[in-house]
mmCIF file with all atom_site columns, C-alpha atoms in Angstrom:
data_model
loop_
_atom_site.group_PDB
_atom_site.id
_atom_site.type_symbol
_atom_site.label_atom_id
_atom_site.label_alt_id
_atom_site.label_comp_id
_atom_site.label_asym_id
_atom_site.label_entity_id
_atom_site.label_seq_id
_atom_site.pdbx_PDB_ins_code
_atom_site.Cartn_x
_atom_site.Cartn_y
_atom_site.Cartn_z
_atom_site.occupancy
_atom_site.B_iso_or_equiv
_atom_site.pdbx_formal_charge
_atom_site.auth_seq_id
_atom_site.auth_comp_id
_atom_site.auth_asym_id
_atom_site.auth_atom_id
_atom_site.pdbx_PDB_model_num
ATOM 1   C CA . UNK A 1 1   ? 2.514  9.852   -6.740  1.00 0.00 ? 1   UNK A CA 1
ATOM 2   C CA . UNK A 1 2   ? 6.266  10.254  -6.968  1.00 0.00 ? 2   UNK A CA 1
ATOM 3   C CA . UNK A 1 3   ? 8.179  8.199   -4.405  1.00 0.00 ? 3   UNK A CA 1
ATOM 4   C CA . UNK A 1 4   ? 11.568 9.147   -2.911  1.00 0.00 ? 4   UNK A CA 1
ATOM 5   C CA . UNK A 1 5   ? 13.747 5.993   -3.088  1.00 0.00 ? 5   UNK A CA 1
ATOM 6   C CA . UNK A 1 6   ? 17.164 5.456   -1.604  1.00 0.00 ? 6   UNK A CA 1
ATOM 7   C CA . UNK A 1 7   ? 19.090 2.539   -3.154  1.00 0.00 ? 7   UNK A CA 1
ATOM 8   C CA . UNK A 1 8   ? 21.775 1.151   -0.845  1.00 0.00 ? 8   UNK A CA 1
ATOM 9   C CA . UNK A 1 9   ? 24.310 -0.655  -3.030  1.00 0.00 ? 9   UNK A CA 1
ATOM 10  C CA . UNK A 1 10  ? 25.696 0.792   -6.286  1.00 0.00 ? 10  UNK A CA 1
ATOM 11  C CA . UNK A 1 11  ? 26.596 -2.540  -7.797  1.00 0.00 ? 11  UNK A CA 1
ATOM 12  C CA . UNK A 1 12  ? 25.163 -3.746  -11.135 1.00 0.00 ? 12  UNK A CA 1
ATOM 13  C CA . UNK A 1 13  ? 21.646 -4.571  -9.914  1.00 0.00 ? 13  UNK A CA 1
ATOM 14  C CA . UNK A 1 14  ? 21.464 -1.385  -7.859  1.00 0.00 ? 14  UNK A CA 1
ATOM 15  C CA . UNK A 1 15  ? 22.444 0.655   -10.898 1.00 0.00 ? 15  UNK A CA 1
ATOM 16  C CA . UNK A 1 16  ? 19.932 -1.156  -13.129 1.00 0.00 ? 16  UNK A CA 1
ATOM 17  C CA . UNK A 1 17  ? 17.075 -0.497  -10.704 1.00 0.00 ? 17  UNK A CA 1
ATOM 18  C CA . UNK A 1 18  ? 18.125 3.075   -10.048 1.00 0.00 ? 18  UNK A CA 1
ATOM 19  C CA . UNK A 1 19  ? 18.138 3.786   -13.814 1.00 0.00 ? 19  UNK A CA 1
ATOM 20  C CA . UNK A 1 20  ? 14.749 2.035   -14.308 1.00 0.00 ? 20  UNK A CA 1
ATOM 21  C CA . UNK A 1 21  ? 13.058 3.748   -11.332 1.00 0.00 ? 21  UNK A CA 1
ATOM 22  C CA . UNK A 1 22  ? 14.470 7.158   -12.317 1.00 0.00 ? 22  UNK A CA 1
ATOM 23  C CA . UNK A 1 23  ? 12.967 6.521   -15.747 1.00 0.00 ? 23  UNK A CA 1
ATOM 24  C CA . UNK A 1 24  ? 9.526  6.205   -14.083 1.00 0.00 ? 24  UNK A CA 1
ATOM 25  C CA . UNK A 1 25  ? 10.003 9.764   -12.727 1.00 0.00 ? 25  UNK A CA 1
ATOM 26  C CA . UNK A 1 26  ? 10.907 8.750   -9.163  1.00 0.00 ? 26  UNK A CA 1
ATOM 27  C CA . UNK A 1 27  ? 13.320 10.708  -7.057  1.00 0.00 ? 27  UNK A CA 1
ATOM 28  C CA . UNK A 1 28  ? 16.306 8.373   -6.685  1.00 0.00 ? 28  UNK A CA 1
ATOM 29  C CA . UNK A 1 29  ? 19.475 8.625   -4.555  1.00 0.00 ? 29  UNK A CA 1
ATOM 30  C CA . UNK A 1 30  ? 22.138 5.983   -4.238  1.00 0.00 ? 30  UNK A CA 1
ATOM 31  C CA . UNK A 1 31  ? 24.472 5.074   -1.464  1.00 0.00 ? 31  UNK A CA 1
ATOM 32  C CA . UNK A 1 32  ? 27.371 2.636   -1.401  1.00 0.00 ? 32  UNK A CA 1
ATOM 33  C CA . UNK A 1 33  ? 29.922 1.515   1.203   1.00 0.00 ? 33  UNK A CA 1
ATOM 34  C CA . UNK A 1 34  ? 32.512 2.597   -1.414  1.00 0.00 ? 34  UNK A CA 1
ATOM 35  C CA . UNK A 1 35  ? 31.443 6.265   -1.505  1.00 0.00 ? 35  UNK A CA 1
ATOM 36  C CA . UNK A 1 36  ? 33.638 7.024   -4.480  1.00 0.00 ? 36  UNK A CA 1
ATOM 37  C CA . UNK A 1 37  ? 31.898 4.345   -6.526  1.00 0.00 ? 37  UNK A CA 1
ATOM 38  C CA . UNK A 1 38  ? 28.539 5.503   -5.220  1.00 0.00 ? 38  UNK A CA 1
ATOM 39  C CA . UNK A 1 39  ? 29.124 9.104   -6.279  1.00 0.00 ? 39  UNK A CA 1
ATOM 40  C CA . UNK A 1 40  ? 30.387 7.978   -9.706  1.00 0.00 ? 40  UNK A CA 1
ATOM 41  C CA . UNK A 1 41  ? 27.329 5.783   -10.231 1.00 0.00 ? 41  UNK A CA 1
ATOM 42  C CA . UNK A 1 42  ? 25.008 8.619   -9.126  1.00 0.00 ? 42  UNK A CA 1
ATOM 43  C CA . UNK A 1 43  ? 26.655 11.065  -11.510 1.00 0.00 ? 43  UNK A CA 1
ATOM 44  C CA . UNK A 1 44  ? 26.566 8.630   -14.439 1.00 0.00 ? 44  UNK A CA 1
ATOM 45  C CA . UNK A 1 45  ? 22.824 7.877   -13.906 1.00 0.00 ? 45  UNK A CA 1
ATOM 46  C CA . UNK A 1 46  ? 21.851 11.522  -13.233 1.00 0.00 ? 46  UNK A CA 1
ATOM 47  C CA . UNK A 1 47  ? 20.486 10.684  -9.752  1.00 0.00 ? 47  UNK A CA 1
ATOM 48  C CA . UNK A 1 48  ? 21.527 11.897  -6.326  1.00 0.00 ? 48  UNK A CA 1
ATOM 49  C CA . UNK A 1 49  ? 24.187 10.443  -4.005  1.00 0.00 ? 49  UNK A CA 1
ATOM 50  C CA . UNK A 1 50  ? 23.351 10.291  -0.363  1.00 0.00 ? 50  UNK A CA 1
ATOM 51  C CA . UNK A 1 51  ? 25.511 9.429   2.651   1.00 0.00 ? 51  UNK A CA 1
ATOM 52  C CA . UNK A 1 52  ? 23.464 7.476   5.238   1.00 0.00 ? 52  UNK A CA 1
ATOM 53  C CA . UNK A 1 53  ? 22.131 9.983   7.689   1.00 0.00 ? 53  UNK A CA 1
ATOM 54  C CA . UNK A 1 54  ? 21.149 9.126   11.265  1.00 0.00 ? 54  UNK A CA 1
ATOM 55  C CA . UNK A 1 55  ? 17.537 9.429   10.166  1.00 0.00 ? 55  UNK A CA 1
ATOM 56  C CA . UNK A 1 56  ? 16.565 8.341   6.646   1.00 0.00 ? 56  UNK A CA 1
ATOM 57  C CA . UNK A 1 57  ? 13.725 10.395  5.276   1.00 0.00 ? 57  UNK A CA 1
ATOM 58  C CA . UNK A 1 58  ? 13.180 8.501   2.041   1.00 0.00 ? 58  UNK A CA 1
ATOM 59  C CA . UNK A 1 59  ? 9.833  6.659   1.660   1.00 0.00 ? 59  UNK A CA 1
ATOM 60  C CA . UNK A 1 60  ? 11.476 3.592   0.282   1.00 0.00 ? 60  UNK A CA 1
ATOM 61  C CA . UNK A 1 61  ? 14.932 2.134   0.995   1.00 0.00 ? 61  UNK A CA 1
ATOM 62  C CA . UNK A 1 62  ? 15.974 -0.640  -1.359  1.00 0.00 ? 62  UNK A CA 1
ATOM 63  C CA . UNK A 1 63  ? 18.993 -2.638  -0.243  1.00 0.00 ? 63  UNK A CA 1
ATOM 64  C CA . UNK A 1 64  ? 20.870 -4.159  -3.150  1.00 0.00 ? 64  UNK A CA 1
ATOM 65  C CA . UNK A 1 65  ? 24.011 -5.728  -1.692  1.00 0.00 ? 65  UNK A CA 1
ATOM 66  C CA . UNK A 1 66  ? 25.662 -9.209  -1.882  1.00 0.00 ? 66  UNK A CA 1
ATOM 67  C CA . UNK A 1 67  ? 23.506 -11.856 -0.133  1.00 0.00 ? 67  UNK A CA 1
ATOM 68  C CA . UNK A 1 68  ? 26.060 -12.311 2.614   1.00 0.00 ? 68  UNK A CA 1
ATOM 69  C CA . UNK A 1 69  ? 25.777 -8.606  3.600   1.00 0.00 ? 69  UNK A CA 1
ATOM 70  C CA . UNK A 1 70  ? 21.993 -8.290  3.226   1.00 0.00 ? 70  UNK A CA 1
ATOM 71  C CA . UNK A 1 71  ? 20.872 -8.862  6.830   1.00 0.00 ? 71  UNK A CA 1
ATOM 72  C CA . UNK A 1 72  ? 23.632 -6.664  8.294   1.00 0.00 ? 72  UNK A CA 1
ATOM 73  C CA . UNK A 1 73  ? 22.931 -3.753  5.967   1.00 0.00 ? 73  UNK A CA 1
ATOM 74  C CA . UNK A 1 74  ? 19.185 -4.061  6.450   1.00 0.00 ? 74  UNK A CA 1
ATOM 75  C CA . UNK A 1 75  ? 19.655 -3.904  10.178  1.00 0.00 ? 75  UNK A CA 1
ATOM 76  C CA . UNK A 1 76  ? 21.763 -0.799  9.943   1.00 0.00 ? 76  UNK A CA 1
ATOM 77  C CA . UNK A 1 77  ? 19.356 0.886   7.628   1.00 0.00 ? 77  UNK A CA 1
ATOM 78  C CA . UNK A 1 78  ? 16.079 -0.162  9.285   1.00 0.00 ? 78  UNK A CA 1
ATOM 79  C CA . UNK A 1 79  ? 16.994 1.500   12.595  1.00 0.00 ? 79  UNK A CA 1
ATOM 80  C CA . UNK A 1 80  ? 17.344 4.846   10.740  1.00 0.00 ? 80  UNK A CA 1
ATOM 81  C CA . UNK A 1 81  ? 14.018 4.667   8.873   1.00 0.00 ? 81  UNK A CA 1
ATOM 82  C CA . UNK A 1 82  ? 10.914 6.682   9.725   1.00 0.00 ? 82  UNK A CA 1
ATOM 83  C CA . UNK A 1 83  ? 7.461  5.314   10.474  1.00 0.00 ? 83  UNK A CA 1
ATOM 84  C CA . UNK A 1 84  ? 5.367  4.697   7.374   1.00 0.00 ? 84  UNK A CA 1
ATOM 85  C CA . UNK A 1 85  ? 8.372  3.899   5.162   1.00 0.00 ? 85  UNK A CA 1
ATOM 86  C CA . UNK A 1 86  ? 9.224  0.666   3.303   1.00 0.00 ? 86  UNK A CA 1
ATOM 87  C CA . UNK A 1 87  ? 12.414 -1.424  3.482   1.00 0.00 ? 87  UNK A CA 1
ATOM 88  C CA . UNK A 1 88  ? 13.058 -3.687  0.475   1.00 0.00 ? 88  UNK A CA 1
ATOM 89  C CA . UNK A 1 89  ? 15.798 -6.199  0.151   1.00 0.00 ? 89  UNK A CA 1
ATOM 90  C CA . UNK A 1 90  ? 16.838 -8.072  -2.942  1.00 0.00 ? 90  UNK A CA 1
ATOM 91  C CA . UNK A 1 91  ? 17.758 -11.687 -2.153  1.00 0.00 ? 91  UNK A CA 1
ATOM 92  C CA . UNK A 1 92  ? 17.564 -14.850 -4.166  1.00 0.00 ? 92  UNK A CA 1
ATOM 93  C CA . UNK A 1 93  ? 16.933 -16.970 -1.049  1.00 0.00 ? 93  UNK A CA 1
ATOM 94  C CA . UNK A 1 94  ? 14.363 -15.815 1.534   1.00 0.00 ? 94  UNK A CA 1
ATOM 95  C CA . UNK A 1 95  ? 14.640 -18.392 4.346   1.00 0.00 ? 95  UNK A CA 1
ATOM 96  C CA . UNK A 1 96  ? 17.321 -17.210 6.757   1.00 0.00 ? 96  UNK A CA 1
ATOM 97  C CA . UNK A 1 97  ? 17.164 -13.723 5.376   1.00 0.00 ? 97  UNK A CA 1
ATOM 98  C CA . UNK A 1 98  ? 13.607 -12.507 5.512   1.00 0.00 ? 98  UNK A CA 1
ATOM 99  C CA . UNK A 1 99  ? 12.945 -13.947 8.957   1.00 0.00 ? 99  UNK A CA 1
ATOM 100 C CA . UNK A 1 100 ? 16.124 -12.448 10.424  1.00 0.00 ? 100 UNK A CA 1
ATOM 101 C CA . UNK A 1 101 ? 15.453 -8.983  8.830   1.00 0.00 ? 101 UNK A CA 1
ATOM 102 C CA . UNK A 1 102 ? 11.761 -9.056  9.993   1.00 0.00 ? 102 UNK A CA 1
ATOM 103 C CA . UNK A 1 103 ? 12.947 -9.686  13.596  1.00 0.00 ? 103 UNK A CA 1
ATOM 104 C CA . UNK A 1 104 ? 14.438 -6.166  13.879  1.00 0.00 ? 104 UNK A CA 1
ATOM 105 C CA . UNK A 1 105 ? 12.122 -4.055  11.696  1.00 0.00 ? 105 UNK A CA 1
ATOM 106 C CA . UNK A 1 106 ? 11.009 -1.071  13.793  1.00 0.00 ? 106 UNK A CA 1
ATOM 107 C CA . UNK A 1 107 ? 7.336  -0.642  14.570  1.00 0.00 ? 107 UNK A CA 1
ATOM 108 C CA . UNK A 1 108 ? 5.638  1.371   11.758  1.00 0.00 ? 108 UNK A CA 1
ATOM 109 C CA . UNK A 1 109 ? 8.204  0.366   9.069   1.00 0.00 ? 109 UNK A CA 1
ATOM 110 C CA . UNK A 1 110 ? 7.108  -2.137  6.402   1.00 0.00 ? 110 UNK A CA 1
ATOM 111 C CA . UNK A 1 111 ? 9.372  -4.788  4.967   1.00 0.00 ? 111 UNK A CA 1
ATOM 112 C CA . UNK A 1 112 ? 9.078  -6.573  1.557   1.00 0.00 ? 112 UNK A CA 1
ATOM 113 C CA . UNK A 1 113 ? 11.714 -8.840  0.038   1.00 0.00 ? 113 UNK A CA 1
ATOM 114 C CA . UNK A 1 114 ? 11.986 -8.958  -3.759  1.00 0.00 ? 114 UNK A CA 1
ATOM 115 C CA . UNK A 1 115 ? 13.712 -11.262 -6.190  1.00 0.00 ? 115 UNK A CA 1
ATOM 116 C CA . UNK A 1 116 ? 14.459 -10.069 -9.687  1.00 0.00 ? 116 UNK A CA 1
ATOM 117 C CA . UNK A 1 117 ? 14.296 -13.115 -11.944 1.00 0.00 ? 117 UNK A CA 1
ATOM 118 C CA . UNK A 1 118 ? 17.125 -11.971 -14.139 1.00 0.00 ? 118 UNK A CA 1
ATOM 119 C CA . UNK A 1 119 ? 20.765 -11.094 -13.759 1.00 0.00 ? 119 UNK A CA 1
ATOM 120 C CA . UNK A 1 120 ? 22.317 -7.656  -13.469 1.00 0.00 ? 120 UNK A CA 1
ATOM 121 C CA . UNK A 1 121 ? 23.743 -7.866  -16.951 1.00 0.00 ? 121 UNK A CA 1
ATOM 122 C CA . UNK A 1 122 ? 20.389 -7.276  -18.719 1.00 0.00 ? 122 UNK A CA 1
ATOM 123 C CA . UNK A 1 123 ? 20.117 -3.962  -20.577 1.00 0.00 ? 123 UNK A CA 1
ATOM 124 C CA . UNK A 1 124 ? 16.389 -3.417  -20.095 1.00 0.00 ? 124 UNK A CA 1
ATOM 125 C CA . UNK A 1 125 ? 13.874 -4.376  -17.438 1.00 0.00 ? 125 UNK A CA 1
ATOM 126 C CA . UNK A 1 126 ? 11.024 -4.514  -19.977 1.00 0.00 ? 126 UNK A CA 1
ATOM 127 C CA . UNK A 1 127 ? 9.379  -7.952  -19.870 1.00 0.00 ? 127 UNK A CA 1
ATOM 128 C CA . UNK A 1 128 ? 11.519 -9.132  -16.930 1.00 0.00 ? 128 UNK A CA 1
ATOM 129 C CA . UNK A 1 129 ? 9.863  -10.764 -13.864 1.00 0.00 ? 129 UNK A CA 1
ATOM 130 C CA . UNK A 1 130 ? 10.020 -9.903  -10.221 1.00 0.00 ? 130 UNK A CA 1
ATOM 131 C CA . UNK A 1 131 ? 8.891  -12.037 -7.248  1.00 0.00 ? 131 UNK A CA 1
ATOM 132 C CA . UNK A 1 132 ? 7.510  -10.036 -4.306  1.00 0.00 ? 132 UNK A CA 1
ATOM 133 C CA . UNK A 1 133 ? 7.471  -11.577 -0.890  1.00 0.00 ? 133 UNK A CA 1
ATOM 134 C CA . UNK A 1 134 ? 5.531  -9.455  1.577   1.00 0.00 ? 134 UNK A CA 1
ATOM 135 C CA . UNK A 1 135 ? 6.985  -10.093 5.004   1.00 0.00 ? 135 UNK A CA 1
ATOM 136 C CA . UNK A 1 136 ? 5.749  -7.197  7.098   1.00 0.00 ? 136 UNK A CA 1
ATOM 137 C CA . UNK A 1 137 ? 3.595  -5.113  4.817   1.00 0.00 ? 137 UNK A CA 1
ATOM 138 C CA . UNK A 1 138 ? 0.425  -3.088  4.666   1.00 0.00 ? 138 UNK A CA 1
ATOM 139 C CA . UNK A 1 139 ? -0.219 -0.118  2.473   1.00 0.00 ? 139 UNK A CA 1
ATOM 140 C CA . UNK A 1 140 ? 3.074  -0.444  0.512   1.00 0.00 ? 140 UNK A CA 1
ATOM 141 C CA . UNK A 1 141 ? 2.341  -3.826  -1.109  1.00 0.00 ? 141 UNK A CA 1
ATOM 142 C CA . UNK A 1 142 ? -0.019 -2.527  -3.737  1.00 0.00 ? 142 UNK A CA 1
ATOM 143 C CA . UNK A 1 143 ? 2.209  0.497   -4.451  1.00 0.00 ? 143 UNK A CA 1
ATOM 144 C CA . UNK A 1 144 ? 5.275  -1.695  -4.863  1.00 0.00 ? 144 UNK A CA 1
ATOM 145 C CA . UNK A 1 145 ? 3.375  -4.018  -7.226  1.00 0.00 ? 145 UNK A CA 1
ATOM 146 C CA . UNK A 1 146 ? 2.302  -1.029  -9.288  1.00 0.00 ? 146 UNK A CA 1
ATOM 147 C CA . UNK A 1 147 ? 5.878  0.317   -9.434  1.00 0.00 ? 147 UNK A CA 1
ATOM 148 C CA . UNK A 1 148 ? 7.393  -3.003  -10.493 1.00 0.00 ? 148 UNK A CA 1
ATOM 149 C CA . UNK A 1 149 ? 4.595  -3.612  -13.067 1.00 0.00 ? 149 UNK A CA 1
ATOM 150 C CA . UNK A 1 150 ? 5.344  -0.217  -14.557 1.00 0.00 ? 150 UNK A CA 1
ATOM 151 C CA . UNK A 1 151 ? 9.107  -0.987  -14.538 1.00 0.00 ? 151 UNK A CA 1
ATOM 152 C CA . UNK A 1 152 ? 8.990  -4.515  -16.025 1.00 0.00 ? 152 UNK A CA 1
ATOM 153 C CA . UNK A 1 153 ? 5.470  -5.736  -16.542 1.00 0.00 ? 153 UNK A CA 1
ATOM 154 C CA . UNK A 1 154 ? 5.696  -9.032  -14.690 1.00 0.00 ? 154 UNK A CA 1
ATOM 155 C CA . UNK A 1 155 ? 5.168  -9.474  -10.969 1.00 0.00 ? 155 UNK A CA 1
ATOM 156 C CA . UNK A 1 156 ? 4.395  -12.594 -8.859  1.00 0.00 ? 156 UNK A CA 1
ATOM 157 C CA . UNK A 1 157 ? 3.442  -12.224 -5.190  1.00 0.00 ? 157 UNK A CA 1
ATOM 158 C CA . UNK A 1 158 ? 4.120  -15.241 -2.971  1.00 0.00 ? 158 UNK A CA 1
ATOM 159 C CA . UNK A 1 159 ? 5.405  -16.150 0.536   1.00 0.00 ? 159 UNK A CA 1
ATOM 160 C CA . UNK A 1 160 ? 8.866  -17.115 1.789   1.00 0.00 ? 160 UNK A CA 1
ATOM 161 C CA . UNK A 1 161 ? 8.263  -20.837 1.749   1.00 0.00 ? 161 UNK A CA 1
ATOM 162 C CA . UNK A 1 162 ? 6.692  -20.925 -1.735  1.00 0.00 ? 162 UNK A CA 1
ATOM 163 C CA . UNK A 1 163 ? 9.372  -18.644 -3.174  1.00 0.00 ? 163 UNK A CA 1
ATOM 164 C CA . UNK A 1 164 ? 12.217 -20.855 -1.933  1.00 0.00 ? 164 UNK A CA 1
ATOM 165 C CA . UNK A 1 165 ? 10.429 -24.009 -3.106  1.00 0.00 ? 165 UNK A CA 1
ATOM 166 C CA . UNK A 1 166 ? 9.945  -22.507 -6.594  1.00 0.00 ? 166 UNK A CA 1
ATOM 167 C CA . UNK A 1 167 ? 13.486 -21.184 -6.802  1.00 0.00 ? 167 UNK A CA 1
ATOM 168 C CA . UNK A 1 168 ? 14.876 -24.499 -5.589  1.00 0.00 ? 168 UNK A CA 1
ATOM 169 C CA . UNK A 1 169 ? 12.984 -26.328 -8.312  1.00 0.00 ? 169 UNK A CA 1
ATOM 170 C CA . UNK A 1 170 ? 14.029 -23.892 -11.045 1.00 0.00 ? 170 UNK A CA 1
ATOM 171 C CA . UNK A 1 171 ? 17.634 -23.794 -10.007 1.00 0.00 ? 171 UNK A CA 1
ATOM 172 C CA . UNK A 1 172 ? 17.910 -27.561 -9.621  1.00 0.00 ? 172 UNK A CA 1
ATOM 173 C CA . UNK A 1 173 ? 16.327 -28.120 -13.088 1.00 0.00 ? 173 UNK A CA 1
ATOM 174 C CA . UNK A 1 174 ? 18.747 -25.568 -14.573 1.00 0.00 ? 174 UNK A CA 1
ATOM 175 C CA . UNK A 1 175 ? 21.761 -27.428 -13.122 1.00 0.00 ? 175 UNK A CA 1
ATOM 176 C CA . UNK A 1 176 ? 20.243 -30.826 -13.950 1.00 0.00 ? 176 UNK A CA 1
ATOM 177 C CA . UNK A 1 177 ? 19.946 -29.727 -17.623 1.00 0.00 ? 177 UNK A CA 1
ATOM 178 C CA . UNK A 1 178 ? 23.623 -28.712 -17.643 1.00 0.00 ? 178 UNK A CA 1
ATOM 179 C CA . UNK A 1 179 ? 24.594 -32.018 -16.173 1.00 0.00 ? 179 UNK A CA 1
ATOM 180 C CA . UNK A 1 180 ? 22.584 -33.904 -18.730 1.00 0.00 ? 180 UNK A CA 1
ATOM 181 C CA . UNK A 1 181 ? 24.233 -31.932 -21.513 1.00 0.00 ? 181 UNK A CA 1
ATOM 182 C CA . UNK A 1 182 ? 27.709 -32.555 -20.100 1.00 0.00 ? 182 UNK A CA 1
ATOM 183 C CA . UNK A 1 183 ? 27.047 -36.303 -19.739 1.00 0.00 ? 183 UNK A CA 1
ATOM 184 C CA . UNK A 1 184 ? 25.680 -36.531 -23.337 1.00 0.00 ? 184 UNK A CA 1
ATOM 185 C CA . UNK A 1 185 ? 28.717 -34.664 -24.677 1.00 0.00 ? 185 UNK A CA 1
ATOM 186 C CA . UNK A 1 186 ? 31.171 -36.832 -22.707 1.00 0.00 ? 186 UNK A CA 1
ATOM 187 C CA . UNK A 1 187 ? 29.495 -40.032 -23.925 1.00 0.00 ? 187 UNK A CA 1
ATOM 188 C CA . UNK A 1 188 ? 29.442 -38.879 -27.580 1.00 0.00 ? 188 UNK A CA 1
ATOM 189 C CA . UNK A 1 189 ? 33.242 -38.849 -27.825 1.00 0.00 ? 189 UNK A CA 1
#
């Protein structure tokens, strides 16, 4: 089945996902607070541009905005969504985001948070990994897993607590490695 997806946020990650999802044959529209940028991105990708209507009829709304704006944008979008649709946010930290967003999701709307484990500068999604955190989901979880597997191939499903534990470990190890390298270089002088 072909899903209608509205991507709110025409930044680098939003563009990357719009391009990949359109490549799967999905009907994609983008929206951005900066409407000029949103229209330009839509045109460059060959997808639609959509101003946010009072009632959003897309099956899936994917919010791809800076972390500090995620809750606010999700709240605005969620109130416009129809029953049976899916709200997705992209956030690298789930605690303090997923719980707040879940608190205002309307009855009949599902909510899943995702975390692409790559930066927006990648050229292809092939072989990249996504973490899926089902927060308030039902029928959409399997469909989202299928879409992301077709898009990239690698998907991990977990909960908020385990996601943040894993990401904390990975991010701390990454920074620790850099600190070790800096210390070794400084001592080698």
